[in-house]
Amino acid sequence: MEISSYKKDPQLFLSGLDSVELDKLQGGSSSELKKLVKLLQEKKIIITATYDKKIDSNPFADKVVTENEVLLKKVLAYFLPADSKNPGGQYDLQIKAGFEQLHKLINDAAAAGKTKFTLREFLAATHFSLTPDRIDDDVIGAMLDAMGSHSSKRDTLKHEVGKLTAELRTYSVIQSEISTAQQHNGTVEVGRKGVNIFDYKHYGYDSHEAFAKKDANGQYNPQYQLLKEIVIERKEAMLVSGNGDIDKIVDYEASELGITSEQYRAKLRNELSDLKSDKPVFLSARDFLTSPKKDTGALSNVHHSYKYEKDNNPLSNFATTVGDRAKPLNDKLGQKTTELNDISSRYNAVIEALNRFIQKYESVMQQILQAI
């Protein structure tokens, strides 16, 4: 049976409810129904269906709904949502929030001395709280979903931009060393005799402790994280025994330091141990370039030094090779930065729109309550 709207001719609305069993209404079995009835009774709230000549079709006698508990339950049950079948889920939380809002409305009204409502007044003021299909929840839910999606994409892009920036910055350190050698027609050392590209001074930090410090979430800065991963990968690779190519590199780098190969391997093991407690360790430009633990991948056939020569200049060729690796990385960083700026702009736009909506919604609701 179709029940008339309470907004016009509320006596027909009540008559329709009289002919329906409580358990047939959507909120008839709600666990909150008895609590609401009890609250209304405790606060001595009186709800009366009254005739309004501007709205109603025909005059009718006043009817005090709260004098008839069965009818009151049906009025409430008509709007109450059924209990959620998924306790703790989004729908369940939305229902609970609605009940909390309704309880607050009743308590605040009673505290202010307002205990008498027309049926239209009461249901108009509580309809938004009692029903799960509120447009404000739909709008806010859609906005929050959009924020969540944008936030996830933004976090992913932030991570990517951080890693790419860190890698490009290290390439800049290496290119600076190459450029200095070119200016003097000299030699750039990229092995153990060369610059330590894991030195905090290259990256604008005041100390190694500041460089290696974790943030509030227990994360390293992208620069330190990248270089630490490369240090671990390279030193562990150099400790693999029985590989002729690796043995040659170990022998050469040991000779650079003036120690035996066994002493050098012991040094590598000590450096790995130091790295666990974030102590300063050495990372050569060659190790960085040959490591696969970066976006540009591993560069093969990298020597330990490159000397200027007039003909077929090895130093110039090396500079070109490194530049060819850095350029697409720079292009990719530019693309990812543009994407990050775009998604951040969208995220901020959703927040701004949500704030405007909430402010407008609160303003409208205040006007409605003031008019009652």
Coordinates of C-alpha atoms in Angstrom, one line a residue:
M1 CA 0.0 0.0 0.0
E2 CA 1.3 3.4 -0.9
I3 CA 1.6 5.9 2.0
S4 CA 1.0 9.6 1.3
S5 CA 3.7 12.2 2.0
Y6 CA 3.7 13.9 5.4
K7 CA 4.4 17.2 3.7
K8 CA 0.8 17.7 2.5
D9 CA -2.3 16.4 4.3
P10 CA -0.4 14.7 7.1
Q11 CA -3.6 13.1 8.3
L12 CA -3.5 10.9 5.2
F13 CA 0.1 10.0 6.0
L14 CA -0.9 8.9 9.5
S15 CA -3.9 7.0 8.2
G16 CA -1.7 5.1 5.8
L17 CA 0.7 4.2 8.6
D18 CA -2.3 3.0 10.7
S19 CA -3.1 0.3 8.1
V20 CA 0.5 -1.1 7.9
E21 CA 2.1 -3.5 10.4
L22 CA 5.2 -2.1 12.1
D23 CA 7.5 -4.9 10.8
K24 CA 6.5 -4.1 7.2
L25 CA 8.2 -0.7 7.5
Q26 CA 11.9 -0.4 6.5
G27 CA 12.9 0.6 10.1
G28 CA 10.4 -1.5 11.9
S29 CA 13.0 -3.9 13.2
S30 CA 15.7 -1.3 13.7
S31 CA 17.7 -1.7 16.9
E32 CA 17.5 2.1 17.4
L33 CA 13.7 2.4 17.3
K34 CA 13.1 1.8 21.0
K35 CA 15.9 4.1 21.9
L36 CA 14.5 7.0 19.9
V37 CA 11.0 6.5 21.3
K38 CA 12.4 6.4 24.9
L39 CA 14.5 9.6 24.2
L40 CA 11.4 11.5 23.0
Q41 CA 9.4 10.4 26.0
E42 CA 12.2 11.3 28.4
K43 CA 12.6 14.8 26.9
K44 CA 8.8 15.2 26.9
I45 CA 8.7 16.0 23.2
I46 CA 5.2 16.5 21.8
I47 CA 4.6 16.0 18.1
T48 CA 1.3 17.1 16.7
A49 CA -0.2 16.7 13.2
T50 CA -1.9 20.1 12.6
Y51 CA -3.9 21.7 9.7
D52 CA -2.2 24.3 7.5
K53 CA -4.6 26.1 5.3
K54 CA -1.8 27.1 2.9
I55 CA -0.7 23.5 2.2
D56 CA -3.4 21.0 3.2
S57 CA -6.4 20.2 1.0
N58 CA -9.0 19.9 3.8
P59 CA -9.2 20.9 7.4
F60 CA -8.7 18.2 10.0
A61 CA -8.5 18.0 13.8
D62 CA -5.1 18.1 15.5
K63 CA -3.7 14.7 16.3
V64 CA -0.9 14.3 19.0
V65 CA 1.3 11.5 17.6
T66 CA 3.4 11.1 20.7
E67 CA 0.3 10.1 22.7
N68 CA 0.1 6.9 20.7
E69 CA 3.3 5.0 21.1
V70 CA 2.4 2.5 18.4
L71 CA 1.8 5.3 15.9
L72 CA 4.9 7.1 17.0
K73 CA 7.0 4.0 16.3
K74 CA 5.5 3.7 12.8
V75 CA 6.2 7.4 12.0
L76 CA 9.8 6.9 13.0
A77 CA 10.1 3.4 11.4
Y78 CA 8.9 4.9 8.1
F79 CA 12.1 6.8 7.8
L80 CA 14.5 4.7 9.8
P81 CA 16.9 2.6 7.8
A82 CA 17.1 -1.1 8.5
D83 CA 20.2 -2.3 10.5
S84 CA 23.2 -2.8 8.4
K85 CA 24.1 -6.4 7.5
N86 CA 27.8 -5.4 7.6
P87 CA 28.6 -4.0 11.1
G88 CA 31.4 -1.6 10.9
G89 CA 31.1 -1.0 7.2
Q90 CA 30.5 2.3 5.5
Y91 CA 26.7 1.9 5.4
D92 CA 26.7 1.0 9.1
L93 CA 28.8 4.0 10.0
Q94 CA 26.6 6.3 8.0
I95 CA 23.5 5.0 9.8
K96 CA 25.1 5.5 13.2
A97 CA 26.2 9.0 12.3
G98 CA 22.6 9.7 11.4
F99 CA 21.3 8.5 14.7
E100 CA 23.9 10.5 16.6
Q101 CA 22.8 13.6 14.7
L102 CA 19.1 12.9 15.5
H103 CA 19.8 12.4 19.2
K104 CA 21.7 15.7 19.2
L105 CA 18.9 17.5 17.5
I106 CA 16.4 16.3 20.1
N107 CA 18.6 17.0 23.1
D108 CA 19.6 20.4 21.9
A109 CA 15.9 21.3 21.2
A110 CA 14.9 20.1 24.7
A111 CA 17.8 22.0 26.3
A112 CA 16.6 25.2 24.5
G113 CA 13.1 24.7 25.9
K114 CA 11.6 23.6 22.6
T115 CA 9.5 20.5 23.3
K116 CA 6.6 21.0 20.9
F117 CA 6.8 20.3 17.2
T118 CA 4.3 20.0 14.4
L119 CA 4.6 16.7 12.6
R120 CA 5.9 18.5 9.6
E121 CA 8.5 20.5 11.6
F122 CA 9.8 17.4 13.4
L123 CA 10.0 15.2 10.3
A124 CA 11.5 18.0 8.1
A125 CA 14.2 18.6 10.8
T126 CA 15.0 14.9 11.2
H127 CA 14.5 13.5 7.7
F128 CA 18.1 14.1 6.7
S129 CA 19.4 12.3 9.8
L130 CA 17.0 9.3 9.5
T131 CA 17.5 8.4 5.9
P132 CA 20.6 6.8 4.3
D133 CA 19.9 8.3 0.9
R134 CA 20.9 11.9 1.9
I135 CA 22.2 14.0 -1.0
D136 CA 24.8 15.6 1.3
D137 CA 26.3 12.2 2.1
D138 CA 26.3 11.2 -1.6
V139 CA 28.0 14.5 -2.5
I140 CA 30.5 14.3 0.3
G141 CA 31.1 10.6 -0.3
A142 CA 31.8 11.2 -4.0
M143 CA 34.2 14.0 -3.1
L144 CA 36.0 11.9 -0.5
D145 CA 36.3 9.0 -3.0
A146 CA 37.8 11.5 -5.5
M147 CA 40.2 12.8 -2.8
G148 CA 41.2 9.3 -2.0
S149 CA 41.9 8.4 -5.6
H150 CA 43.8 11.7 -6.2
S151 CA 45.7 11.2 -2.9
S152 CA 46.9 7.7 -3.8
K153 CA 48.0 8.9 -7.3
R154 CA 49.7 11.9 -5.8
D155 CA 51.6 9.8 -3.2
T156 CA 52.8 7.4 -6.0
L157 CA 53.9 10.3 -8.2
K158 CA 55.7 12.0 -5.2
H159 CA 57.6 8.8 -4.6
E160 CA 58.5 8.5 -8.3
V161 CA 59.6 12.2 -8.6
G162 CA 61.7 11.8 -5.4
K163 CA 63.6 8.8 -6.8
L164 CA 64.1 10.4 -10.2
T165 CA 65.3 13.6 -8.7
A166 CA 67.7 11.7 -6.5
E167 CA 69.1 9.8 -9.4
L168 CA 69.5 12.9 -11.6
R169 CA 71.2 14.8 -8.8
T170 CA 73.8 12.0 -8.5
Y171 CA 74.4 12.1 -12.3
S172 CA 75.0 15.9 -11.9
V173 CA 77.7 15.2 -9.3
I174 CA 79.4 12.8 -11.7
Q175 CA 79.0 15.2 -14.6
S176 CA 80.5 18.0 -12.5
E177 CA 83.6 15.8 -11.9
I178 CA 83.9 15.0 -15.6
S179 CA 83.5 18.7 -16.5
T180 CA 86.3 19.7 -14.1
A181 CA 88.6 17.1 -15.7
Q182 CA 87.7 18.4 -19.2
Q183 CA 88.5 22.0 -18.3
H184 CA 92.0 21.0 -17.3
N185 CA 92.5 18.3 -20.1
G186 CA 93.0 15.9 -17.2
T187 CA 91.7 12.6 -15.9
V188 CA 88.5 11.8 -14.1
E189 CA 88.7 9.0 -11.5
V190 CA 85.5 7.1 -11.1
G191 CA 86.7 4.2 -9.0
R192 CA 88.0 4.1 -5.4
K193 CA 90.4 6.9 -6.2
G194 CA 87.6 9.2 -7.3
V195 CA 85.0 11.2 -5.4
N196 CA 82.7 9.6 -2.9
I197 CA 79.3 10.2 -4.4
F198 CA 77.6 9.1 -1.1
D199 CA 79.1 12.2 0.7
Y200 CA 76.4 14.3 2.2
K201 CA 78.1 17.5 1.1
H202 CA 77.0 16.9 -2.5
Y203 CA 73.4 17.0 -1.6
G204 CA 73.1 20.1 0.5
Y205 CA 73.2 18.6 4.0
D206 CA 75.1 19.9 7.0
S207 CA 76.2 16.5 8.3
H208 CA 76.0 12.8 7.5
E209 CA 73.6 12.4 10.5
A210 CA 71.2 14.9 8.9
F211 CA 71.6 13.1 5.5
A212 CA 70.8 9.7 7.0
K213 CA 68.0 10.8 9.4
K214 CA 64.6 9.1 9.0
D215 CA 61.4 11.1 8.9
A216 CA 58.4 10.7 11.2
N217 CA 57.3 7.7 9.2
G218 CA 60.6 6.0 9.5
Q219 CA 61.6 6.7 5.9
Y220 CA 64.9 7.9 4.6
N221 CA 65.0 10.9 2.2
P222 CA 64.9 9.7 -1.5
Q223 CA 68.6 10.6 -2.1
Y224 CA 69.9 8.6 0.8
Q225 CA 67.5 5.7 0.1
L226 CA 68.6 5.4 -3.5
L227 CA 72.3 5.5 -2.8
K228 CA 72.1 3.1 0.2
E229 CA 70.3 0.5 -2.0
I230 CA 73.0 0.9 -4.6
V231 CA 75.8 0.6 -2.1
I232 CA 74.4 -2.6 -0.7
E233 CA 73.8 -4.1 -4.2
R234 CA 77.3 -3.2 -5.4
K235 CA 79.3 -4.3 -2.4
E236 CA 77.4 -7.6 -2.1
A237 CA 78.1 -8.2 -5.8
M238 CA 81.8 -7.7 -5.2
L239 CA 81.8 -10.2 -2.4
V240 CA 80.7 -13.0 -4.7
S241 CA 83.6 -15.5 -5.1
G242 CA 84.4 -17.6 -8.1
N243 CA 83.5 -15.0 -10.8
G244 CA 86.4 -14.1 -12.9
D245 CA 85.1 -10.7 -14.0
I246 CA 84.3 -9.7 -10.4
D247 CA 87.7 -11.0 -9.2
K248 CA 89.4 -8.7 -11.7
I249 CA 87.5 -5.7 -10.5
V250 CA 88.3 -6.6 -6.8
D251 CA 92.0 -7.0 -7.6
Y252 CA 92.1 -3.6 -9.4
E253 CA 90.2 -1.7 -6.8
A254 CA 92.4 -3.3 -4.1
S255 CA 95.5 -2.1 -5.9
E256 CA 94.0 1.4 -6.1
L257 CA 93.9 1.4 -2.3
G258 CA 97.3 -0.4 -1.9
I259 CA 95.9 -3.4 -0.2
T260 CA 95.4 -7.1 -1.0
S261 CA 92.3 -8.5 -2.5
E262 CA 91.4 -10.3 0.7
Q263 CA 91.9 -7.1 2.7
Y264 CA 89.7 -5.3 0.2
R265 CA 86.9 -7.9 0.6
A266 CA 87.2 -7.5 4.3
K267 CA 86.8 -3.8 3.9
L268 CA 83.7 -4.3 1.8
R269 CA 82.2 -6.5 4.5
N270 CA 83.0 -3.8 7.1
E271 CA 81.4 -1.1 4.9
L272 CA 78.2 -3.2 4.7
S273 CA 78.2 -3.7 8.4
D274 CA 78.7 0.1 8.9
L275 CA 75.8 0.8 6.5
K276 CA 73.4 -1.1 8.7
S277 CA 73.9 1.5 11.4
D278 CA 74.0 4.3 8.7
K279 CA 77.6 5.1 9.2
P280 CA 79.4 6.9 6.3
V281 CA 80.7 4.5 3.6
F282 CA 82.2 5.0 0.2
L283 CA 80.4 4.8 -3.1
S284 CA 82.3 5.4 -6.4
A285 CA 80.8 6.9 -9.5
R286 CA 81.6 3.6 -11.3
D287 CA 79.6 1.6 -8.8
F288 CA 76.6 4.0 -9.3
L289 CA 76.8 3.8 -13.1
T290 CA 77.1 0.0 -13.2
S291 CA 74.3 -0.7 -10.7
P292 CA 71.0 -1.9 -12.0
K293 CA 69.2 -0.5 -8.9
K294 CA 68.2 2.8 -10.6
D295 CA 65.8 4.0 -13.3
T296 CA 68.5 4.2 -16.0
G297 CA 69.7 0.7 -15.3
A298 CA 73.2 -0.6 -15.4
L299 CA 75.9 0.9 -17.6
S300 CA 78.4 -1.7 -18.9
N301 CA 82.1 -1.5 -19.7
V302 CA 82.8 1.4 -17.3
H303 CA 86.5 1.9 -16.6
H304 CA 87.9 3.2 -13.4
S305 CA 89.3 6.4 -15.0
Y306 CA 89.1 8.4 -18.2
K307 CA 92.0 10.5 -19.4
Y308 CA 92.0 13.4 -21.9
E309 CA 93.6 12.5 -25.2
K310 CA 93.7 14.7 -28.3
D311 CA 92.5 12.0 -30.7
N312 CA 89.4 9.9 -30.0
N313 CA 89.2 11.5 -26.6
P314 CA 88.1 8.8 -24.0
L315 CA 87.2 11.6 -21.5
S316 CA 84.9 13.3 -24.0
N317 CA 83.3 10.0 -25.0
F318 CA 82.6 9.2 -21.4
A319 CA 81.0 12.6 -20.9
T320 CA 78.8 11.9 -23.9
T321 CA 77.8 8.5 -22.6
V322 CA 76.9 9.8 -19.1
G323 CA 75.0 12.7 -20.7
D324 CA 73.0 10.3 -22.9
R325 CA 71.9 8.5 -19.8
A326 CA 71.0 11.6 -17.9
K327 CA 69.0 13.4 -20.6
P328 CA 66.0 10.9 -20.9
L329 CA 66.0 10.7 -17.1
N330 CA 65.6 14.5 -17.0
D331 CA 62.8 14.3 -19.6
K332 CA 61.0 11.7 -17.6
L333 CA 61.4 13.7 -14.4
G334 CA 59.8 16.7 -16.2
Q335 CA 56.9 14.6 -17.3
K336 CA 56.3 13.1 -13.8
T337 CA 56.6 16.5 -12.2
T338 CA 53.9 17.8 -14.6
E339 CA 51.7 14.9 -13.7
L340 CA 52.3 15.5 -10.0
N341 CA 51.4 19.2 -10.3
D342 CA 48.3 18.3 -12.2
I343 CA 47.0 15.7 -9.7
S344 CA 47.9 18.0 -6.8
S345 CA 45.9 20.7 -8.4
R346 CA 42.9 18.4 -8.7
Y347 CA 43.3 17.2 -5.1
N348 CA 43.4 20.8 -3.8
A349 CA 40.3 21.6 -6.0
V350 CA 38.3 18.8 -4.5
I351 CA 39.2 19.9 -1.0
E352 CA 38.2 23.5 -1.8
A353 CA 34.9 22.3 -3.3
L354 CA 34.2 20.1 -0.3
N355 CA 34.8 23.0 2.1
R356 CA 32.5 25.2 0.1
F357 CA 29.8 22.5 0.0
I358 CA 30.0 21.9 3.8
Q359 CA 29.9 25.6 4.5
K360 CA 26.9 26.1 2.3
Y361 CA 25.2 23.0 3.7
E362 CA 25.7 24.2 7.3
S363 CA 24.3 27.6 6.4
V364 CA 21.2 26.1 4.8
M365 CA 20.6 23.7 7.7
Q366 CA 20.9 26.6 10.2
Q367 CA 18.4 28.6 8.2
I368 CA 16.0 25.7 8.3
L369 CA 16.3 25.1 12.0
Q370 CA 16.0 28.9 12.7
A371 CA 12.8 28.9 10.7
I372 CA 11.2 26.1 12.6

